Coordinates of N, CA and C in Angstrom, one line a residue:
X1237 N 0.8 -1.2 0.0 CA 0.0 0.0 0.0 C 0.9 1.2 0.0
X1238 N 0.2 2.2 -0.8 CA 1.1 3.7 -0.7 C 0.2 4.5 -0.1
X1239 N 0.7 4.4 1.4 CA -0.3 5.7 2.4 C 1.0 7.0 2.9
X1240 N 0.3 8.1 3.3 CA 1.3 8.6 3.7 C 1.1 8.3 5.3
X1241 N 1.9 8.7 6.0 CA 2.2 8.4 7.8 C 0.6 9.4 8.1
X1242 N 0.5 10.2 7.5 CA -0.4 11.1 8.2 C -2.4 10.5 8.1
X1243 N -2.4 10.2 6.8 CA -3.3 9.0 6.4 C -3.5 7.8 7.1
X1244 N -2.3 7.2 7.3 CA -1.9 6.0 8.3 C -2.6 6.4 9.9
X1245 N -2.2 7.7 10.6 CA -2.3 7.9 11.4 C -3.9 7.8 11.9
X1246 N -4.6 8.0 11.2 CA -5.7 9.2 11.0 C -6.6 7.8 10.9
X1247 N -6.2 6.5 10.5 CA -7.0 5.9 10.6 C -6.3 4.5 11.3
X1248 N -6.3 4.5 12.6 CA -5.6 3.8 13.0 C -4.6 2.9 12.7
X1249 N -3.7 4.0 11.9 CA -2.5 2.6 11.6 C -2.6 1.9 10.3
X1250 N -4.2 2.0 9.8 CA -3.9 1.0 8.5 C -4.5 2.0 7.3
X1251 N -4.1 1.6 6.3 CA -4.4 2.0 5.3 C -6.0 1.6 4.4
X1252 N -6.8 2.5 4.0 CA -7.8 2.2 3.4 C -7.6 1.6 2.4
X1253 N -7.8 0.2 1.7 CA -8.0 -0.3 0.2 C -8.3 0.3 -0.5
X1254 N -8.1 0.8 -1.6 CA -8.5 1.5 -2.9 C -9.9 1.1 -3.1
X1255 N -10.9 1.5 -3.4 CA -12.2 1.1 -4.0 C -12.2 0.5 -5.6
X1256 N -11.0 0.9 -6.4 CA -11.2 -0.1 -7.5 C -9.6 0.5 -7.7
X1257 N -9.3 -0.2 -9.0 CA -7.5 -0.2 -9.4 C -7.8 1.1 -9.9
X1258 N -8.4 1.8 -10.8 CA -8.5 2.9 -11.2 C -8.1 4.2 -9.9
X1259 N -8.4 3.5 -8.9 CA -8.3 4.8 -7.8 C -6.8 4.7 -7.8
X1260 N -6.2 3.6 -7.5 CA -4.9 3.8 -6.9 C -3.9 4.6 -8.4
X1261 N -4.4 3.5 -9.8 CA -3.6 4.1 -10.7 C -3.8 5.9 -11.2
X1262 N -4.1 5.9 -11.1 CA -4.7 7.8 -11.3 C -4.6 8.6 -9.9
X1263 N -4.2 8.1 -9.0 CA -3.9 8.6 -7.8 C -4.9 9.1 -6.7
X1264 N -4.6 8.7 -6.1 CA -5.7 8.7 -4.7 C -5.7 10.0 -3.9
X1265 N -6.5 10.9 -3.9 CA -6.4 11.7 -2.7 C -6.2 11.3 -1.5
X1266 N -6.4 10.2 -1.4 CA -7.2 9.3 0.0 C -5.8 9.1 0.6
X1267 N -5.0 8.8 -0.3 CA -4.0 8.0 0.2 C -2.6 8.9 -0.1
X1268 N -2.9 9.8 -0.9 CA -1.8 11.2 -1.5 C -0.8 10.9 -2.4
X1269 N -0.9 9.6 -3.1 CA -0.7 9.0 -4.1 C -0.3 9.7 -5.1
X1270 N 0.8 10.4 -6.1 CA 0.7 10.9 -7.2 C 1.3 10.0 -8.6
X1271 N 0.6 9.0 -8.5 CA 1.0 8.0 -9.4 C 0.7 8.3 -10.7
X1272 N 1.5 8.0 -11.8 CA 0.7 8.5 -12.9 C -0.6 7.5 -13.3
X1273 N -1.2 7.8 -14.3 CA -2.7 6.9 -15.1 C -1.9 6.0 -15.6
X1274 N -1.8 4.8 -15.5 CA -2.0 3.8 -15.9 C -2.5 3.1 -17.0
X1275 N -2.0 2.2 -17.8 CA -3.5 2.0 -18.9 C -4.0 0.8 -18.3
X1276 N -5.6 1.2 -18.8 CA -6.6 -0.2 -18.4 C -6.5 -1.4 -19.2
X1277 N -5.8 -2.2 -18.7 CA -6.0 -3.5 -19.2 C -7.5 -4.2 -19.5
X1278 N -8.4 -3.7 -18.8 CA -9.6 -4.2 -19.6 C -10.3 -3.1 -20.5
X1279 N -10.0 -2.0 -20.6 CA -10.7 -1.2 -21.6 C -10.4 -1.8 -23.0
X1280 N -9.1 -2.3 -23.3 CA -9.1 -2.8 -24.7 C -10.1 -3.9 -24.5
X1281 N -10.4 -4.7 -23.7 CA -11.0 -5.9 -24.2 C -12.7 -5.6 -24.2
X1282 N -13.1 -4.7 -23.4 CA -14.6 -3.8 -23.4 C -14.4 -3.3 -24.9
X1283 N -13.3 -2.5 -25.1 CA -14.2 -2.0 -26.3 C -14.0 -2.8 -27.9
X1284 N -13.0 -4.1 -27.5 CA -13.4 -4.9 -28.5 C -14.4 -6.0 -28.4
X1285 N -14.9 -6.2 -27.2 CA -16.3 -6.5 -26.9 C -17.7 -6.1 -27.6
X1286 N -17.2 -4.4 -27.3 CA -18.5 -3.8 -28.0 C -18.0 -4.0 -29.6
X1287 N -16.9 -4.0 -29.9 CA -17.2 -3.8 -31.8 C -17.8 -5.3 -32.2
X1288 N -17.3 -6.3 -31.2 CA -18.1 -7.8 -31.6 C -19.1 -7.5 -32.1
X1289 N -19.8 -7.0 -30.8 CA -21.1 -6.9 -30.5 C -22.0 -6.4 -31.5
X1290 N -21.4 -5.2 -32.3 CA -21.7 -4.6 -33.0 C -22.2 -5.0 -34.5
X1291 N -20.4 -5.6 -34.5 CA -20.7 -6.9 -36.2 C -21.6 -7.7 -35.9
X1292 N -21.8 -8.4 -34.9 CA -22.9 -9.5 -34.8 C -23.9 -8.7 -35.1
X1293 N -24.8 -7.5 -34.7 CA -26.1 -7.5 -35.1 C -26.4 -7.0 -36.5
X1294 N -25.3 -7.0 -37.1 CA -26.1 -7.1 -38.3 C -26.7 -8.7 -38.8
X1295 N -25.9 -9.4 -38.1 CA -26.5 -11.1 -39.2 C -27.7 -10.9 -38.2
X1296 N -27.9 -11.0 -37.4 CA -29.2 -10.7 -36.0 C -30.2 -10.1 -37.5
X1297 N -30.1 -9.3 -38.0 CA -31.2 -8.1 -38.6 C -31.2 -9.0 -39.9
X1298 N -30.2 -10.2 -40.4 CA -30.8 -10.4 -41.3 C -31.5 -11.6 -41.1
X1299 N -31.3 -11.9 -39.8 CA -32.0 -13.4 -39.1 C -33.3 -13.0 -39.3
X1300 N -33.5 -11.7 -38.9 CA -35.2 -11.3 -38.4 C -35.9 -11.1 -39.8
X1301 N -35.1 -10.4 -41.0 CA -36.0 -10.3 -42.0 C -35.9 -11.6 -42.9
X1302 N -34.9 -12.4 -42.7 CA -35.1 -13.6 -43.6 C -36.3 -14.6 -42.8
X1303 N -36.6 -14.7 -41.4 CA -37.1 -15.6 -40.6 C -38.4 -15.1 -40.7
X1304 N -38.6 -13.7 -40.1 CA -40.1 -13.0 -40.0 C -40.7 -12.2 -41.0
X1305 N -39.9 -11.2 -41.3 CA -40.2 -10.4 -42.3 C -40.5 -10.6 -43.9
X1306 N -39.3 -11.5 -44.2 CA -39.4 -12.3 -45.6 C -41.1 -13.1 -45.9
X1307 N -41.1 -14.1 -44.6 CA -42.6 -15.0 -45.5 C -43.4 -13.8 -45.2
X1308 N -43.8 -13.3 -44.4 CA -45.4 -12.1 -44.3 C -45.3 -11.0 -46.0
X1309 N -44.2 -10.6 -46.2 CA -44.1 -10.1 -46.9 C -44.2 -11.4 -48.8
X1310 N -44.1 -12.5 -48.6 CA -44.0 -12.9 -49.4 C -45.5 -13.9 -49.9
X1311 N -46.3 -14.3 -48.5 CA -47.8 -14.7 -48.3 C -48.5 -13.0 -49.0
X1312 N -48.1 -12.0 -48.5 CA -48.9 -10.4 -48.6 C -49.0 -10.8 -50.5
X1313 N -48.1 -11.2 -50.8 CA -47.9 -10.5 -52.4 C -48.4 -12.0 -53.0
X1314 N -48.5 -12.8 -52.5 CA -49.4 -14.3 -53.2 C -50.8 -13.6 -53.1
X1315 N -51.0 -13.3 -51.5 CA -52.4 -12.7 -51.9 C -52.9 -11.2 -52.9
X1316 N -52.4 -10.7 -52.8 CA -52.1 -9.3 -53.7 C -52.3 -10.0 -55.2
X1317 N -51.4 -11.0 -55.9 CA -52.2 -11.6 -57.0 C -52.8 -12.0 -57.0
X1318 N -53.5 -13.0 -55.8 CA -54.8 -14.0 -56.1 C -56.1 -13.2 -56.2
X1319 N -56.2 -12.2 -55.3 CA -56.9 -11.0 -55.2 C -57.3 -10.1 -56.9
X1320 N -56.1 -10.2 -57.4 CA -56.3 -9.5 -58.9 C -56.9 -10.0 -59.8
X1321 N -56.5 -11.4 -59.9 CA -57.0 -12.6 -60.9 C -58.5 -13.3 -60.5
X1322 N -58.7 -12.8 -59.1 CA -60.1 -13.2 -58.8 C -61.2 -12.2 -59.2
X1323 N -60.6 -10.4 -59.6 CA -60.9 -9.4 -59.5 C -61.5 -9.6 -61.0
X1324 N -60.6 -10.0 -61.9 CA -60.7 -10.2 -63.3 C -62.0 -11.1 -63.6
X1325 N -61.8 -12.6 -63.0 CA -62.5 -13.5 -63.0 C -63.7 -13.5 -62.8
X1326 N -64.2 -12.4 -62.0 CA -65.5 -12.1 -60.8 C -66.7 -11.9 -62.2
X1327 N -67.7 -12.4 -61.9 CA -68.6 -12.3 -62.7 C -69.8 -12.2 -62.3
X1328 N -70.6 -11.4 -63.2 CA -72.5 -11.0 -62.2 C -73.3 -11.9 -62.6
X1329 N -73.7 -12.8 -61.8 CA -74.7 -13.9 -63.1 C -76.3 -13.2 -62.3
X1330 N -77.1 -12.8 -63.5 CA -78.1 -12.6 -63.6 C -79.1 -13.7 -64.9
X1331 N -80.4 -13.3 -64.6 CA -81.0 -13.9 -65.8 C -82.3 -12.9 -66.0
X1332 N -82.0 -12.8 -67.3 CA -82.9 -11.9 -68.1 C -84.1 -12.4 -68.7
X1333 N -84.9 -12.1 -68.4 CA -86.8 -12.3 -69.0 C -87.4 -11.0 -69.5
X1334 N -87.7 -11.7 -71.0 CA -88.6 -10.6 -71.8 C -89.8 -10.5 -71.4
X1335 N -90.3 -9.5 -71.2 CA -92.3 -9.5 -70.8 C -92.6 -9.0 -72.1
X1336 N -93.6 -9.7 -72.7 CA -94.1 -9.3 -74.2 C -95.0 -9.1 -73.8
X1337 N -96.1 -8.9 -72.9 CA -97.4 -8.5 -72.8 C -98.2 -9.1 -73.6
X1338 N -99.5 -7.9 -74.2 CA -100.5 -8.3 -75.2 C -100.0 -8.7 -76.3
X1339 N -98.5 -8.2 -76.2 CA -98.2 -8.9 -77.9 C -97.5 -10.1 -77.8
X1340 N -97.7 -10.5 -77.3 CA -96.8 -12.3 -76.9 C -97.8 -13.1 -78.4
X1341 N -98.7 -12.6 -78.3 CA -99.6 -13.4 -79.8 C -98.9 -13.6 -81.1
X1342 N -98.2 -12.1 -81.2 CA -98.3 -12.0 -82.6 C -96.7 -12.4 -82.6
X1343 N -95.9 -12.2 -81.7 CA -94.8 -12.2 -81.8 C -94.2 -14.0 -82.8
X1344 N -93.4 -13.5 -83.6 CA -92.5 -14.7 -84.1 C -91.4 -15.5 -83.5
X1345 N -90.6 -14.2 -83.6 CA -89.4 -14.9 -82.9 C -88.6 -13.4 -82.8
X1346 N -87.8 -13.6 -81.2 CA -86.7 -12.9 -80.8 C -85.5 -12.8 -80.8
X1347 N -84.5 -11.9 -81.2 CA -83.2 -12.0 -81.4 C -82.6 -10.9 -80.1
X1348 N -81.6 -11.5 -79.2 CA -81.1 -10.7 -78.1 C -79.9 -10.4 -78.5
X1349 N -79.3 -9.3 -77.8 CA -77.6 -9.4 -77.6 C -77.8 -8.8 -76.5
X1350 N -76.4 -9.3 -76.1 CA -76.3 -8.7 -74.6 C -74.8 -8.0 -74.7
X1351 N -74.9 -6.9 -74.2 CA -73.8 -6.2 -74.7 C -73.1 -5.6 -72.9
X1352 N -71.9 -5.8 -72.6 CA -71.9 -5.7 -71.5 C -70.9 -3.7 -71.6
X1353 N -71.2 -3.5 -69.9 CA -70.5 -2.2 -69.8 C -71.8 -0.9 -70.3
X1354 N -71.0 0.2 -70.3 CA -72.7 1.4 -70.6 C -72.3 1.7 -72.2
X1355 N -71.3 1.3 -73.3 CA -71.0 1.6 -74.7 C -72.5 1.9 -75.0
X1356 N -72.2 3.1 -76.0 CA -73.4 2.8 -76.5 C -73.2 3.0 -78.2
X1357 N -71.8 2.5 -78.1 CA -71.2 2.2 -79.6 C -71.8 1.6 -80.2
X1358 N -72.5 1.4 -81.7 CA -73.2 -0.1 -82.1 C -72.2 -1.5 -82.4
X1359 N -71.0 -0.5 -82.9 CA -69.9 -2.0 -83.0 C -69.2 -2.7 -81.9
X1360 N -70.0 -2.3 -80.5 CA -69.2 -3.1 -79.6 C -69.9 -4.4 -79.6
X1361 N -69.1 -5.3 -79.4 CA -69.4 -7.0 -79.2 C -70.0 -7.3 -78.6
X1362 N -71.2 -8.2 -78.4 CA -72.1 -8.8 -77.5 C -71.1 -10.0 -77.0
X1363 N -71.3 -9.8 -75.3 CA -70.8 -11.0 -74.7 C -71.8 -11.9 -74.7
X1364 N -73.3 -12.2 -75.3 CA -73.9 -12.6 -75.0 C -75.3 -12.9 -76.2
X1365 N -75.9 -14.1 -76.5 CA -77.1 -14.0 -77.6 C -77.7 -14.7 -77.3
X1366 N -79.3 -14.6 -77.6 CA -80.5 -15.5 -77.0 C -81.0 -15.5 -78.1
X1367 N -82.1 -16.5 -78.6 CA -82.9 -16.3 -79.3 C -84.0 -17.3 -79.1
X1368 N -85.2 -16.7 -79.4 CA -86.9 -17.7 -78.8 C -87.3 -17.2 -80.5
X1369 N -88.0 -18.5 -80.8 CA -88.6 -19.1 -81.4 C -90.3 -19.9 -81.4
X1370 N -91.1 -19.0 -81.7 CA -92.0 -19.8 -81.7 C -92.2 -20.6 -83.1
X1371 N -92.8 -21.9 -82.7 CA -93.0 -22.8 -83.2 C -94.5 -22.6 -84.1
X1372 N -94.7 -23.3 -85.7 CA -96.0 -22.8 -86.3 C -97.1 -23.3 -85.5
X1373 N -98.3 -22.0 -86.1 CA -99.4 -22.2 -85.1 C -99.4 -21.9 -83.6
X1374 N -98.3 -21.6 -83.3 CA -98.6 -21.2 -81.7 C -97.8 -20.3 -81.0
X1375 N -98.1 -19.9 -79.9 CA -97.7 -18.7 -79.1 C -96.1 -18.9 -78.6
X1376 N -95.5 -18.0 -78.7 CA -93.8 -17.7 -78.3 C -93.9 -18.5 -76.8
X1377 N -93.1 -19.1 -76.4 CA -93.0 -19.3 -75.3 C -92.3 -18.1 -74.1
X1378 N -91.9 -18.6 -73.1 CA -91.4 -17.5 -72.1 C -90.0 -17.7 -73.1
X1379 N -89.3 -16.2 -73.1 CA -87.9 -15.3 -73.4 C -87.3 -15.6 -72.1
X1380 N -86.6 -16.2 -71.5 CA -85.6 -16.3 -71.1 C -84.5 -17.0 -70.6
X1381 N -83.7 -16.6 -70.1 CA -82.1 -17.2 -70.5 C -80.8 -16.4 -69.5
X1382 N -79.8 -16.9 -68.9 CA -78.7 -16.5 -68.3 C -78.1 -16.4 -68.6
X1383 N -77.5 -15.1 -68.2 CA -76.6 -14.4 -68.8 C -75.0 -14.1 -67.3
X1384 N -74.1 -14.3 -67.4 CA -72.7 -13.7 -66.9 C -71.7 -13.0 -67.4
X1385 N -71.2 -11.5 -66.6 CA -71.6 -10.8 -67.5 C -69.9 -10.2 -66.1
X1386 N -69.0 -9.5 -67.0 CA -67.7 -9.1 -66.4 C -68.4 -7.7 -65.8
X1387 N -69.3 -7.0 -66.3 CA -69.7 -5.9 -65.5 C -71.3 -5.9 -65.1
X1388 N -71.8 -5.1 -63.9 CA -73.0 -4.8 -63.6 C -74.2 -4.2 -64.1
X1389 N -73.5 -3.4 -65.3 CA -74.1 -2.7 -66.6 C -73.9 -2.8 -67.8
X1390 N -75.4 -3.1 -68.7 CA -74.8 -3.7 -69.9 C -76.1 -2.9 -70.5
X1391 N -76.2 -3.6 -71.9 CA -77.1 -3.1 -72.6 C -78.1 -4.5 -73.1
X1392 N -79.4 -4.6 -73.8 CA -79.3 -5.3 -74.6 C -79.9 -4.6 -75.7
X1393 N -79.8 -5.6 -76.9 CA -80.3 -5.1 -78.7 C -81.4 -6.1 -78.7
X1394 N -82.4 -5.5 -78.8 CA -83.3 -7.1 -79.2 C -83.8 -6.4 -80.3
X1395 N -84.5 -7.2 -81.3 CA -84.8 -7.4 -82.8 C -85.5 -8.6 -82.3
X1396 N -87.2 -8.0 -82.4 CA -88.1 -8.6 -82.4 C -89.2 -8.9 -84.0
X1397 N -89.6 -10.2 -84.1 CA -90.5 -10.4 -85.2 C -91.6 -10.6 -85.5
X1398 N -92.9 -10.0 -85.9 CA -94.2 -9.5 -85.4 C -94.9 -10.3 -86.7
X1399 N -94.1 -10.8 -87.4 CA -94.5 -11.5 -88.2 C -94.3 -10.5 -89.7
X1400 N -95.2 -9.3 -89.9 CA -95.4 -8.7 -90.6 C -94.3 -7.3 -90.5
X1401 N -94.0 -7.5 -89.9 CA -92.8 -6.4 -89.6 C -91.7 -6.4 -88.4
X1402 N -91.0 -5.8 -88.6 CA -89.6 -5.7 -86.8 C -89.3 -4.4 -85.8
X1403 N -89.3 -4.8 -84.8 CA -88.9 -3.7 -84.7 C -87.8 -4.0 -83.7
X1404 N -87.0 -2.8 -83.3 CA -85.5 -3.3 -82.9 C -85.5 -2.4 -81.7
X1405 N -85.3 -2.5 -80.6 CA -85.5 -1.9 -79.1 C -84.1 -1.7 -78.6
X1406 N -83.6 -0.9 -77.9 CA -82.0 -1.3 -76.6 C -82.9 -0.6 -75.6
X1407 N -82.5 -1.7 -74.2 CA -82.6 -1.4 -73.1 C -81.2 -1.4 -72.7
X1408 N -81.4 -0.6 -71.4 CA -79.9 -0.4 -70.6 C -80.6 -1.4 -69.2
X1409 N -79.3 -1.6 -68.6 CA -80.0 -2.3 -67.7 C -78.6 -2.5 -66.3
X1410 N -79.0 -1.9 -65.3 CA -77.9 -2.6 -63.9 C -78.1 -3.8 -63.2
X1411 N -77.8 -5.1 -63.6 CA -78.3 -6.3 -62.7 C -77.1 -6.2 -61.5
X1412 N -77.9 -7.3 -60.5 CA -77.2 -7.7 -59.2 C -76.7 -9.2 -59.4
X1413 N -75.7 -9.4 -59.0 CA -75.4 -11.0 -58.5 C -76.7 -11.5 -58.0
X1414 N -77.3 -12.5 -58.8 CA -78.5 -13.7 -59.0 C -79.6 -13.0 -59.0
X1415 N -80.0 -12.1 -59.5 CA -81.1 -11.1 -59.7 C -81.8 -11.4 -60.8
X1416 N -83.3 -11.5 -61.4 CA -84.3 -11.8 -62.3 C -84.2 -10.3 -63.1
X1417 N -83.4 -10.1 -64.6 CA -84.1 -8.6 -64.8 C -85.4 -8.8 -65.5
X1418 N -86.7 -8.4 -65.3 CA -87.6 -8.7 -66.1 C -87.3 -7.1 -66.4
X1419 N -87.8 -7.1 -68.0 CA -87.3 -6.1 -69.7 C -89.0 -5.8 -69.8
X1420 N -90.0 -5.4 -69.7 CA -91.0 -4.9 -70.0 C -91.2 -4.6 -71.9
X1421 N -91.8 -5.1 -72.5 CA -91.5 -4.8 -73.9 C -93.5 -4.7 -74.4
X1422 N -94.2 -5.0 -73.9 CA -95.2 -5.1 -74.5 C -95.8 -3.5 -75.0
X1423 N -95.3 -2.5 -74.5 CA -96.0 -1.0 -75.2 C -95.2 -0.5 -76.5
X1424 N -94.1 -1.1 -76.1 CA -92.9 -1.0 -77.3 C -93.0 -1.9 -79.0
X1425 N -94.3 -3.1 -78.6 CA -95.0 -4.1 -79.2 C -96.0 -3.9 -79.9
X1426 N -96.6 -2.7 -79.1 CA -98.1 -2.6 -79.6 C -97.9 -2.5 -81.0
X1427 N -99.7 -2.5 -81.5 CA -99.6 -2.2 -83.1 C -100.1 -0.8 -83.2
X1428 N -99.0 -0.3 -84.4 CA -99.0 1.2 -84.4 C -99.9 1.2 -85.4
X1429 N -100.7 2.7 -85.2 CA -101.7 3.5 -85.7 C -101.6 4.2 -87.2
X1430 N -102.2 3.1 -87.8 CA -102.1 3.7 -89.4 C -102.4 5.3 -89.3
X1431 N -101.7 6.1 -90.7 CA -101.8 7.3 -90.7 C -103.0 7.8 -91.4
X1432 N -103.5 8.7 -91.3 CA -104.6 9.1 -92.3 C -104.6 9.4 -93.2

């Protein structure tokens, strides 16, 4: 121990222990020590502790995104397609019924298109064709027929045949998923009024 006599004195004789090596090497008031600083033999090994430490957490960060992060992100984007291709797929199935009314008699035969979306181009394509036929001698049967359809608004063209003449109608129409559209056509049928 490095005490001085007067430190010694002061506490009966013996000298206080240092509280850690740092006190004695940097010098002690306690003890009147003017040693010079010393170097810490464990500070090199602390602070190449910490640089370990340091390099390790990178593999740590790629542990977590290859382990956790990777599949959630990789299930997110399976569903993200399945979702698009179902979006595509998705179709309105309705069924459409003509009401011919009074003129269900005279009627021949009906020609449909079903034209999907609100176009009201005449060269856009029908996703869709029906056609009723009455049989000779007798009354048309019921017009209708199912239709699925990539949008909820469409049109149809019908070209109806009265025997003695045609006449050619478009309805627009919004169906629902499994919805009945009954098409009202019987005033659109009637027989028109010779001129004078």
């Amino acid at each position: 121990m490095f005490c001085s006599s007067a430190t010694a004195a002061g506490n009966n004789g013996h000298c206080h222990r240092p509280d850690s090596v740092r006190t004695i090497t940097r010098g002690s008031a306690k003890c009147g020590v003017g040693v010079s600083a010393l170097p810490d033999p464990w500070q090199r090994l602390r602070d190449t502790s910490v640089l370990c430490r340091e390099r390790a957490r990178a593999p740590e960060l790629y542990d977590l995104f290859r382990r956790r992060i990777a599949p959630i992100a990789f299930f997110l984007a399976i569903a993200l397609i399945a979702r698009d291709s179902c979006e595509k797929e998705r179709r309105t199935h309705t069924t459409v019924e003509l009401e011919l009314g009074d003129a269900r008699p005279r009627v021949r035969e009906i020609d449909v298109e079903v034209v999907a979306g609100t176009a009201r181009d005449a060269s856009s394509a029908p996703v869709a064709t029906s056609r009723c036929i009455a049989l000779p001698d007798a009354v048309i049967g019921p017009c209708r027929f199912p239709v699925a359809l990539s949008d909820e608004d469409g049109q149809l063209r019908i070209d109806v045949d009265l025997g003695g003449e045609h006449r050619h109608l478009v309805r627009t129409f919004h169906a629902l998923e499994g919805s009945t559209l009954l098409i009202p056509l019987g005033n659109d049928l009637a027989p028109r009024e010779a001129p004078h």
